[in-house]
Amino acid sequence: HKISCFPCMFEPPGHDERLMQAGRAEDQSSPTDTLASEIPWLRRKRPISMQTPDRWPPDGRIPSRKRAGFLALLVTGLLAATASQGLDPRKAITQLSHISWQTDEGLPQNTVRAVAQTPDGYLWIGTQAGLVRFDGAQFKVYDRRTDGAVFKNDHIYTLAIDTAGDLWIGTNGGGLIRRREGLFELFEERHGLPSGRITALAPAADGSLWIGTYGGGIARLEGRRIDVFGLDEGLSHPVVFDLDLDTAGDLWIGTFGGGLNRLRDGTFESFTTTDGLVNNYVWAVHPGREGDLWIGTNGGLQRRLRDGTFESFTTSDGLSHNRVISLLEDRDGALWAGTYGGGLNRWFDGTFTHLDQRQGLSSDYIWTLYQDHEGTLWAGTLGGGLNQLKDGPFTTYSTDEGLASALPSCFFEEPDGALWIGTRSNGLNRFSDGEFEHHTTATGLSSNNIWTLAGDRQGVLWVGTTGGGISRWHGDRWSHLTTQDGLADDSVFALAEDRHGALWIGTNKGLNRYDHGRFEYFSDADGLASNQVRTFLEDRRGHLWIGTTGGISRFDGESFQTFSTADGLSSNNVWSIYEDKDDNGVLWLATSGGGLNRLVDGSITVFSTREGLFDNDLTTVLEDHAGYLWLGSSRGAFRVAKQNLLEAAADRTLPLDLVAYGHRDGMKTGECYGGDPAGIRTRDGRLWFSTLDGVAVVDPASIEIVPAPNVLLEEILVDGTQLAQQPTPLPPDGKLYEFHFTAPTLLVPGKIRLRYRLLGFDDKWIPSGQARKASYNNLDPGQYTFTAMASDEHGRWTGTSSSFDFTIRPAFHQTLTFYLLCGIAVTLAGYGLNRLQVQSLRRREKRLESRVEEALTNLKVLSGLLPICSACKKVRDDRGYWKQLETYIDEHSEASFSHGVCPTCLDRYRAKEARRRTAVSS
């Protein structure tokens, strides 16, 4: 359902088209009575208590809703980040770093109605598909699917943080929810709320909470008591858009058609068009720091001054749209106004500037505005998700800021600080005092495609173009040099003046020296590395270094000496040469495809992605005041300490400590590209880089290091079951132990690193990467300490770690009792086995004794007189039977027979067999 106006958000029963029309009309009269009488569901419900609250906010300074939330963040002291970042109002609104998040990045839905930050650093986002928690890197959704007992409606309309740090959540029909210490609690109409549609929240300094509703007026929640204030108490309209408390403790109320209301000491006072209000539909109210009140209406932006008069701002004053639905005054004093259809406006020093979809905003419908404790501005939109605006270390100048082209190429600084910027398609820019002056072929340039700039000691600006030769600016007029004058080629890629006043010119067809109106030509036939020249440098010894597509050459005035890949150079495409300001004779070379090279006395040291460099395609090398080298690359600008490079060159196992900067740091694009020079350090110490979307400038001396954030343990799981984060013994049967942790930071989430370790298992720190989770399998019983910590954006581990101590109970089979019982059992078993063996031996002994006795008995029988037949040799037993001798012995003894032939019988058998054969043969 696409939202067209505020009432459609709720889709109330019996919704009348006239109500929608009223939201757009410039109605000069209050429609309260008409609406209340004609639309039954708008009629006021009777409050639980009609009494005036017995305890009002004390006299004195009571912070507004936004300030109260911010105070809660500071008082709790739970966050490590203490740097007071902000949004520099001197920067153009288009120069602020802008990032957006939508469903593709993890939001459940692209309409964001509310944003708030709890003291632990989490950003909470109210969408039409649930409540979202954001730590800067990951989204977690709370809705009816995750907690249906509390979230009766997934449309989150408003959020607020009270002085205790609790999060209050107003829903569209699902009542009011409080989140305290990780637990949600629901307040509904049955608890005394006048309506389940909560539209606005304003925490007071005394701990109470003011609640605005859609159709039920306002309510005050203190503890468990709810007092309701509606039409009978003097409220001009029961539909409330916004609430806020000023420094005097007055509650300001914006209504739907009832104008502006103020509740002071229990009495309502209303302000409508008859009192100077430009429109009676008040979307937003915001007390200013100077005691005035900002008001967003359907008819423009208004400011109620301390004397009670109204000042109006509309599109005729520079406002982008007259329907203002969200307001915020940031800590730098600028007022931000979100409009319904006109994007985002900033009012500062009497001037409006704006940002809309044409300039990168994800939607022109800004529902809510919020500034977090790190100074980031958040804009929730209709259909465009969540937008973040922050003041990064880089400031970019592109076409929105007046640069002639988004494709700059080269720089030159005049002695007075004016900066010349060449572009690749739209000529030349002169930047001075924040203003751009343009020069093109229409004003005398030979070509609008500029690749290199240089100046000489006479104050002449030399402009090298592609296709147009050289243009010279004498301060008031242009002149030109081309091939017709002796130039080697009309495409000029490098210019430099040497100490003798001669101008060196690099082209695609060799090298020129121009001195006193005469051209001298050099090429690869003279020893130049390549005819395609890209950059120059004259070192402190007076040698000219020429970077080409075939390596680098040194010219000493008479001959060339060349260094290429054959000599150890990582790439022959040399785009920039820088002479070390602290170490004579040391050159730093930016190459295309080969990273950074250090050249000294013919020895070359290479630093590429293999050694830890972010990118191998470099465009420029600059050095700041603190000894850091800044490198422009196709992946952004990054810096590295020279000392770190030297240490890494001596010990290749040492890592490079790099800090990268890109789109999230104020650069409109991280891709650096350009001519000669593609980067420059100006006299004020600032560094300028040419990119594919404007020039990006940074002041290294003013960079504030964002402290390392605190690490939070979100949950601890054992075999998928969440545990309470208390040092209690854990069960012994766990197979998988999981620790989920994070480090909420909304300013530089992509630059911090996380690591963890489990003491008792391994003392070494383990980098977590992007997982933000640690898993362990089958831990032995014992005491453990899980610790996680985060680094700052420079990779230094300076933050406070978060630890969890726990003990895993041993299973019964792992206890001393079990081992003692096992010992006793083994002893008893050994004793029992021994007894059994002894008994078995004794039984065997008895059997042997019995058999011996029986055998002896049998032997005695056999020892007597045995009758034997003299013919057949049978024996007569004691019963008178004649048996074979072997049968008798087998029955009366343990002896047995084996059959064989004795020698005598064998001889007799052989003699008998011989006689038989003789008889047969004869």
Coordinates of N, CA and C in Angstrom, one line a residue, residues 278 284 293-303 311-315 317 319 321-324 326-327 335-337 345 347 352:
V278 N 0.7 29.6 9.7 CA 0.4 29.6 8.3 C -0.5 28.5 7.8
A284 N 5.2 18.7 12.6 CA 6.4 18.6 13.4 C 6.5 19.8 14.2
L293 N 10.7 28.2 18.6 CA 10.0 27.0 18.3 C 9.9 26.8 16.8
W294 N 10.4 25.7 16.3 CA 10.3 25.5 14.8 C 9.0 24.6 14.6
I295 N 8.3 24.9 13.5 CA 7.0 24.3 13.3 C 7.0 23.9 11.8
G296 N 6.7 22.6 11.5 CA 6.5 22.1 10.2 C 5.1 21.9 9.9
T297 N 4.6 22.6 8.8 CA 3.2 22.5 8.5 C 3.0 22.2 7.0
N298 N 1.7 22.1 6.6 CA 1.4 21.9 5.2 C 1.6 23.2 4.4
G299 N 1.8 24.3 5.0 CA 2.0 25.5 4.3 C 3.4 26.1 4.4
G300 N 4.4 25.3 4.8 CA 5.7 25.7 4.9 C 6.3 25.6 6.3
L301 N 7.5 26.2 6.5 CA 8.2 26.1 7.8 C 8.0 27.4 8.5
Q302 N 7.7 27.3 9.8 CA 7.6 28.5 10.6 C 8.4 28.4 11.9
R303 N 8.7 29.6 12.4 CA 9.5 29.7 13.6 C 8.7 30.7 14.5
E311 N 7.4 33.6 12.3 CA 8.2 33.9 11.1 C 8.0 32.7 10.1
S312 N 7.7 33.0 8.9 CA 7.4 31.9 7.9 C 8.5 31.8 6.8
F313 N 8.7 30.6 6.4 CA 9.6 30.3 5.3 C 8.9 29.3 4.3
T314 N 8.9 29.7 3.0 CA 8.2 28.8 2.0 C 9.2 28.7 0.8
T315 N 8.6 28.1 -0.2 CA 9.5 27.9 -1.4 C 10.0 29.2 -2.0
D317 N 11.3 31.4 -0.3 CA 12.4 31.8 0.5 C 13.6 30.8 0.3
L319 N 13.0 27.3 0.4 CA 12.5 25.9 0.8 C 12.1 25.1 -0.4
H321 N 10.1 22.5 -0.6 CA 8.7 22.1 -0.7 C 8.0 22.7 0.6
N322 N 6.7 23.0 0.4 CA 6.0 23.7 1.5 C 5.4 22.7 2.6
R323 N 5.4 21.4 2.3 CA 4.9 20.5 3.3 C 6.1 19.9 4.0
V324 N 6.3 20.5 5.2 CA 7.4 20.1 6.1 C 6.9 19.1 7.2
S326 N 9.1 16.8 9.0 CA 10.1 16.4 10.1 C 11.1 17.5 10.3
L327 N 11.5 17.7 11.5 CA 12.5 18.8 11.9 C 13.5 18.3 12.8
L335 N 19.4 23.9 11.1 CA 18.1 23.3 11.2 C 17.9 22.4 9.9
W336 N 17.4 21.2 10.1 CA 17.1 20.3 9.0 C 15.6 20.1 8.9
A337 N 15.1 20.2 7.7 CA 13.7 20.1 7.5 C 13.4 19.0 6.4
N345 N 16.1 19.6 3.5 CA 16.5 21.0 3.5 C 17.4 21.3 4.7
W347 N 18.8 24.7 6.8 CA 18.7 26.1 7.0 C 19.9 26.5 8.0
F352 N 18.8 28.5 2.8 CA 18.4 27.2 2.6 C 19.2 26.5 1.5

